[in-house]
CSV table of C-alpha atoms and ligand atoms in Angstrom, one decimal:
chain,number,residue,atom,x,y,z
A,1,MET,CA,-9.3,-12.8,-2.8
A,2,SER,CA,-5.8,-14.2,-3.1
A,3,PRO,CA,-5.3,-17.7,-2.1
A,4,ILE,CA,-3.7,-18.6,0.6
A,5,LYS,CA,-0.2,-18.9,0.8
A,6,LYS,CA,2.9,-19.7,2.9
A,7,LYS,CA,3.3,-17.1,5.2
A,8,LEU,CA,7.0,-15.5,4.1
A,9,ILE,CA,9.1,-13.9,7.1
A,10,ILE,CA,12.4,-12.3,5.7
A,11,GLY,CA,14.8,-10.8,8.1
A,12,ASN,CA,16.9,-7.8,7.3
A,13,TRP,CA,20.0,-7.9,9.3
A,14,LYS,CA,21.4,-4.6,7.2
A,15,MET,CA,24.7,-3.2,8.4
A,16,ASN,CA,25.0,-5.2,11.8
A,17,LEU,CA,26.7,-8.4,13.6
A,18,THR,CA,30.2,-9.5,12.4
A,19,VAL,CA,30.3,-12.7,10.5
A,20,HIS,CA,31.4,-14.5,14.1
A,21,GLU,CA,28.3,-12.8,15.7
A,22,ALA,CA,25.9,-14.1,12.9
A,23,SER,CA,27.0,-17.6,13.1
A,24,ILE,CA,26.2,-17.2,17.3
A,25,PHE,CA,23.1,-15.5,16.2
A,26,VAL,CA,21.9,-17.9,13.5
A,27,HIS,CA,22.6,-20.8,16.4
A,28,THR,CA,20.3,-19.1,18.9
A,29,LEU,CA,17.6,-18.5,16.2
A,30,SER,CA,17.7,-22.0,15.3
A,31,GLN,CA,17.1,-23.5,18.8
A,32,SER,CA,13.6,-21.0,19.3
A,33,ILE,CA,12.3,-21.1,15.6
A,34,ALA,CA,10.2,-24.0,15.0
A,35,VAL,CA,9.9,-25.5,11.5
A,36,HIS,CA,6.4,-24.8,10.4
A,37,ARG,CA,5.0,-25.9,6.7
A,38,ASP,CA,3.0,-22.7,6.9
A,39,VAL,CA,5.8,-20.3,7.3
A,40,GLU,CA,9.0,-19.9,5.1
A,41,VAL,CA,11.7,-18.1,7.0
A,42,VAL,CA,14.3,-16.3,5.1
A,43,LEU,CA,17.3,-14.4,7.1
A,44,ALA,CA,19.6,-11.4,4.9
A,45,PRO,CA,22.8,-11.2,7.0
A,46,THR,CA,25.8,-9.2,5.7
A,47,LEU,CA,27.2,-10.7,2.5
A,48,LEU,CA,30.3,-11.9,4.2
A,49,ALA,CA,28.3,-14.0,6.6
A,50,LEU,CA,26.1,-15.6,4.1
A,51,GLN,CA,29.0,-18.4,2.9
A,52,PRO,CA,29.3,-20.1,6.3
A,53,ILE,CA,25.7,-19.5,7.5
A,54,SER,CA,24.7,-21.4,4.2
A,55,LEU,CA,26.8,-24.1,5.5
A,56,GLN,CA,25.5,-23.8,9.0
A,57,ILE,CA,21.6,-23.4,8.5
A,58,ASP,CA,18.8,-26.4,7.5
A,59,ARG,CA,17.4,-24.9,4.7
A,60,ARG,CA,13.7,-26.7,5.7
A,61,GLN,CA,14.1,-24.1,8.9
A,62,PHE,CA,15.8,-20.9,7.0
A,63,LYS,CA,16.7,-19.9,3.7
A,64,LEU,CA,19.4,-17.3,2.9
A,65,ALA,CA,18.8,-13.4,1.1
A,66,ALA,CA,21.1,-11.1,-0.3
A,67,GLN,CA,20.8,-7.7,1.0
A,68,ASN,CA,22.5,-6.3,-2.3
A,69,PHE,CA,24.4,-7.5,-5.6
A,70,TYR,CA,25.4,-6.0,-8.9
A,71,TRP,CA,23.4,-6.7,-11.6
A,72,ARG,CA,26.2,-7.6,-14.1
A,73,ASP,CA,27.5,-11.1,-13.7
A,74,GLN,CA,31.1,-10.6,-13.8
A,75,GLY,CA,33.7,-8.3,-15.4
A,76,ALA,CA,35.6,-5.1,-14.1
A,77,PHE,CA,33.3,-4.2,-11.1
A,78,THR,CA,35.7,-3.6,-8.5
A,79,GLY,CA,34.3,-4.4,-4.9
A,80,GLU,CA,30.7,-5.8,-6.5
A,81,VAL,CA,29.4,-9.2,-6.0
A,82,SER,CA,26.8,-10.2,-8.7
A,83,ALA,CA,23.7,-12.5,-8.6
A,84,ALA,CA,25.8,-15.0,-10.8
A,85,GLN,CA,28.2,-15.3,-7.9
A,86,LEU,CA,25.3,-15.5,-5.2
A,87,ARG,CA,23.4,-18.3,-7.5
A,88,GLY,CA,23.0,-21.3,-5.4
A,89,LEU,CA,24.1,-19.5,-2.2
A,90,VAL,CA,20.7,-17.5,-1.5
A,91,GLU,CA,17.2,-18.2,-2.7
A,92,TYR,CA,16.3,-14.3,-2.4
A,93,ALA,CA,17.7,-11.2,-3.0
A,94,LEU,CA,15.9,-7.7,-1.9
A,95,VAL,CA,16.1,-5.0,-4.5
A,96,GLY,CA,15.4,-1.5,-4.5
A,97,HIS,CA,15.0,-1.0,-0.7
A,98,SER,CA,14.6,2.3,0.9
A,99,GLU,CA,18.2,2.6,1.8
A,100,ARG,CA,19.3,1.5,-1.1
A,101,ARG,CA,17.5,3.8,-3.1
A,102,HIS,CA,17.8,7.4,-0.9
A,103,VAL,CA,21.4,6.9,1.1
A,104,PHE,CA,23.2,4.9,-2.5
A,105,HIS,CA,20.9,7.1,-5.1
A,106,GLU,CA,19.9,3.6,-6.7
A,107,HIS,CA,17.1,4.6,-9.8
A,108,ASP,CA,14.8,2.2,-11.1
A,109,LYS,CA,17.2,1.7,-14.3
A,110,ASP,CA,19.3,-0.2,-11.5
A,111,ILE,CA,17.0,-1.3,-10.0
A,112,ARG,CA,15.0,-2.9,-13.1
A,113,SER,CA,18.6,-4.2,-14.1
A,114,LYS,CA,18.9,-6.2,-10.4
A,115,VAL,CA,15.7,-8.0,-10.9
A,116,GLN,CA,16.4,-9.3,-14.5
A,117,ALA,CA,19.7,-10.3,-13.1
A,118,ALA,CA,18.6,-11.9,-9.9
A,119,VAL,CA,15.5,-13.7,-12.3
A,120,ARG,CA,18.5,-14.9,-15.0
A,121,ASN,CA,20.3,-16.2,-12.2
A,122,GLY,CA,17.3,-18.2,-10.5
A,123,ILE,CA,17.2,-16.2,-7.7
A,124,ARG,CA,14.1,-14.4,-6.4
A,125,PRO,CA,14.6,-10.7,-6.0
A,126,VAL,CA,12.3,-8.8,-3.3
A,127,LEU,CA,11.6,-5.6,-5.0
A,128,CYS,CA,10.9,-3.0,-2.7
A,129,ILE,CA,8.9,-0.2,-2.9
A,130,GLY,CA,7.2,2.5,-1.2
A,131,GLU,CA,6.5,6.1,-0.6
A,132,THR,CA,8.2,8.8,1.1
A,133,ALA,CA,6.7,11.0,4.3
A,134,HIS,CA,6.3,14.0,1.6
A,135,GLU,CA,5.0,12.3,-1.5
A,136,ARG,CA,2.6,10.8,0.8
A,137,SER,CA,1.3,14.1,2.6
A,138,SER,CA,1.1,15.3,-1.2
A,139,GLY,CA,-1.3,12.1,-2.2
A,140,GLU,CA,1.3,10.9,-4.1
A,141,THR,CA,1.5,7.4,-2.3
A,142,ALA,CA,-0.3,5.2,-5.7
A,143,ASP,CA,1.4,7.2,-8.2
A,144,VAL,CA,4.6,6.2,-6.5
A,145,LEU,CA,4.1,2.7,-6.6
A,146,HIS,CA,2.4,2.5,-9.7
A,147,ASP,CA,5.9,3.9,-11.5
A,148,GLN,CA,8.4,1.9,-9.4
A,149,LEU,CA,6.4,-1.1,-10.1
A,150,LEU,CA,6.6,-0.5,-13.9
A,151,GLY,CA,10.3,0.8,-13.2
A,152,GLY,CA,11.4,-2.2,-11.4
A,153,LEU,CA,9.5,-4.8,-13.5
A,154,ALA,CA,10.0,-3.6,-16.9
A,155,ASN,CA,10.9,-6.4,-19.1
A,156,VAL,CA,10.0,-9.6,-16.6
A,157,THR,CA,7.8,-11.6,-18.4
A,158,SER,CA,4.8,-13.3,-17.0
A,159,GLU,CA,6.3,-16.7,-16.8
A,160,GLU,CA,9.5,-14.6,-14.8
A,161,LEU,CA,7.1,-12.8,-12.5
A,162,GLY,CA,6.4,-16.2,-10.1
A,163,GLN,CA,10.2,-15.5,-9.0
A,164,VAL,CA,9.3,-12.2,-7.9
A,165,VAL,CA,8.0,-11.1,-4.4
A,166,ILE,CA,7.1,-7.0,-3.8
A,167,ALA,CA,7.3,-5.9,-0.5
A,168,TYR,CA,5.0,-2.7,0.3
A,169,GLU,CA,7.6,-0.6,2.6
A,170,PRO,CA,6.2,3.1,3.4
A,171,VAL,CA,10.0,5.1,3.2
A,172,TRP,CA,8.7,7.3,6.5
A,173,ALA,CA,7.6,3.5,8.3
A,174,ILE,CA,11.4,2.3,7.9
A,175,GLY,CA,13.4,2.6,11.3
A,176,THR,CA,11.5,4.8,12.8
A,177,GLY,CA,8.9,3.4,15.0
A,178,ASN,CA,6.4,4.7,12.8
A,179,ASN,CA,3.6,2.2,11.9
A,180,ALA,CA,2.1,2.1,8.6
A,181,THR,CA,-2.4,1.6,9.9
A,182,PRO,CA,-4.0,-1.0,8.5
A,183,ASP,CA,-5.8,1.1,6.1
A,184,ASP,CA,-3.0,2.4,4.7
A,185,VAL,CA,-1.5,-1.2,3.9
A,186,LYS,CA,-5.0,-2.2,2.7
A,187,LYS,CA,-5.1,0.4,0.2
A,188,ALA,CA,-1.3,0.5,-0.6
A,189,VAL,CA,-1.7,-3.6,-1.4
A,190,ARG,CA,-4.8,-3.0,-3.5
A,191,ALA,CA,-3.1,-0.5,-5.6
A,192,ILE,CA,0.0,-2.9,-6.3
A,193,ARG,CA,-1.9,-6.0,-7.2
A,194,ARG,CA,-4.7,-3.9,-9.7
A,195,GLN,CA,-1.0,-2.5,-10.9
A,196,ILE,CA,-0.2,-6.2,-11.3
A,197,GLU,CA,-3.6,-7.1,-12.9
A,198,HIS,CA,-3.2,-4.1,-15.5
A,199,LEU,CA,0.4,-5.6,-16.3
A,200,TYR,CA,-0.2,-9.1,-16.4
A,201,GLY,CA,-3.6,-10.5,-15.3
A,202,GLN,CA,-6.1,-11.4,-13.1
A,203,LYS,CA,-4.1,-14.8,-11.9
A,204,ALA,CA,-0.4,-13.1,-11.7
A,205,ALA,CA,-2.2,-10.2,-9.5
A,206,ASN,CA,-3.7,-12.9,-6.9
A,207,GLU,CA,-0.5,-15.1,-6.9
A,208,ILE,CA,2.1,-12.4,-6.7
A,209,ARG,CA,3.5,-12.2,-2.8
A,210,VAL,CA,3.1,-9.0,-1.2
A,211,LEU,CA,5.4,-8.6,1.8
A,212,TYR,CA,5.0,-5.4,4.3
A,213,GLY,CA,7.6,-3.8,6.0
A,214,GLY,CA,8.4,-0.6,8.1
A,215,SER,CA,8.9,-1.0,12.1
A,216,VAL,CA,7.3,-4.7,12.6
A,217,THR,CA,7.5,-5.6,16.0
A,218,PRO,CA,5.7,-8.5,17.7
A,219,GLU,CA,3.3,-6.0,18.8
A,220,SER,CA,2.4,-4.9,15.4
A,221,ALA,CA,2.9,-8.0,13.2
A,222,ALA,CA,-0.4,-9.9,13.8
A,223,THR,CA,-2.2,-7.0,12.5
A,224,TYR,CA,-0.4,-6.9,9.3
A,225,LEU,CA,-0.5,-10.7,8.9
A,226,ALA,CA,-4.5,-10.6,9.0
A,227,THR,CA,-4.4,-7.7,6.8
A,228,ASP,CA,-6.2,-8.9,3.2
A,229,GLY,CA,-3.5,-9.2,0.5
A,230,ILE,CA,-0.5,-9.5,2.6
A,231,ASP,CA,1.9,-12.6,2.5
A,232,GLY,CA,4.3,-11.9,5.0
A,233,LEU,CA,6.6,-9.1,6.5
A,234,LEU,CA,9.8,-8.1,5.3
A,235,VAL,CA,11.2,-7.0,9.3
A,236,GLY,CA,14.6,-5.0,10.2
A,237,GLY,CA,14.9,-3.7,13.6
A,238,ALA,CA,12.9,-6.9,14.9
A,239,SER,CA,14.6,-8.9,13.2
A,240,LEU,CA,18.3,-8.5,14.9
A,241,SER,CA,16.2,-9.7,18.7
A,242,GLY,CA,15.9,-13.2,19.2
A,243,PRO,CA,12.8,-13.0,21.2
A,244,SER,CA,11.1,-10.6,18.9
A,245,PHE,CA,11.7,-12.7,15.7
A,246,THR,CA,10.5,-15.9,16.8
A,247,ALA,CA,7.6,-14.0,18.1
A,248,ILE,CA,7.1,-12.5,14.7
A,249,VAL,CA,7.6,-15.9,13.2
A,250,GLY,CA,5.5,-17.5,15.4
A,251,LEU,CA,2.8,-15.2,15.2
A,252,ALA,CA,2.9,-16.1,11.0
A,253,HIS,CA,2.2,-19.7,12.0
A,254,HIS,CA,-1.1,-18.8,13.7
A,255,GLU,CA,-2.0,-16.5,10.9
A,256,GLY,CA,-1.6,-19.5,8.7
A,257,GLU,CA,-3.3,-21.9,10.9
A,258,ALA,CA,-6.4,-19.3,11.3
A,259,ALA,CA,-6.4,-18.4,7.4
B,301,LIG,C1,13.7,-2.9,6.6
B,301,LIG,O1,15.1,-3.3,6.9
B,301,LIG,O2,13.0,-3.4,5.5
B,301,LIG,C2,12.7,-2.5,7.5
B,301,LIG,C3,11.6,-2.6,6.8
B,301,LIG,O3,13.4,-2.1,8.8
B,301,LIG,P1,12.6,-2.1,10.5
B,301,LIG,O4,11.6,-2.8,10.3
B,301,LIG,O5,13.9,-1.6,11.2
B,301,LIG,O6,11.7,-0.9,9.8
């Protein structure tokens, strides 16, 4: 059985809200989301808003995540931002999000380099993995998770693994309103932890944080939060609504109290 950990709720705002709108939204959230010792709330706004929001937030209430970055630390890479440049600004960074894999054609090689760059720069990578609808219907979910974990975590040492968070995000559930069933999630999390155990041992498998993401709403959040082996949620669409995101954080707090 997994040890009790703080629930981690990450709001991925994707390419939404201007810097000004993001700042107003953070202000709104700061009024509605209470600080709970058993819940860590992380906001992933547009890269442009990270700096101003970092000056605006109380880090006991919110931490920040980058939605993306480049894996080299510096150099002639026009238009890119590195983990070295994000160091100190963000605590987390999404890596391997399905939109990066499928829209921008990032492969395991890029993803593993990003995981390493994050760890090297003291940023916790949130490694997103998940199968497509086709892979699911072909019964390949466990193989996909296996390959994406192996690909993303290559060269990550046992010590560095402590910084890594895994997000199980079935591609067919992201932004579609199609929820994974608790049974789907339970099976996937079991496969993930088994793979971590195989690579890093039982203790690491118990300790690593595993999130679920994919069309989470206040109506579905409690079920996922209560699913064995799930330590939190990666929320896209619903994180752009103050009332919805506040409700999801509140549910995570109640789940923590119930555990
Ligand atoms: C996401 O962006 O990681 C995500 C899970 O989005 P949504 O909640 O909108 O499906």
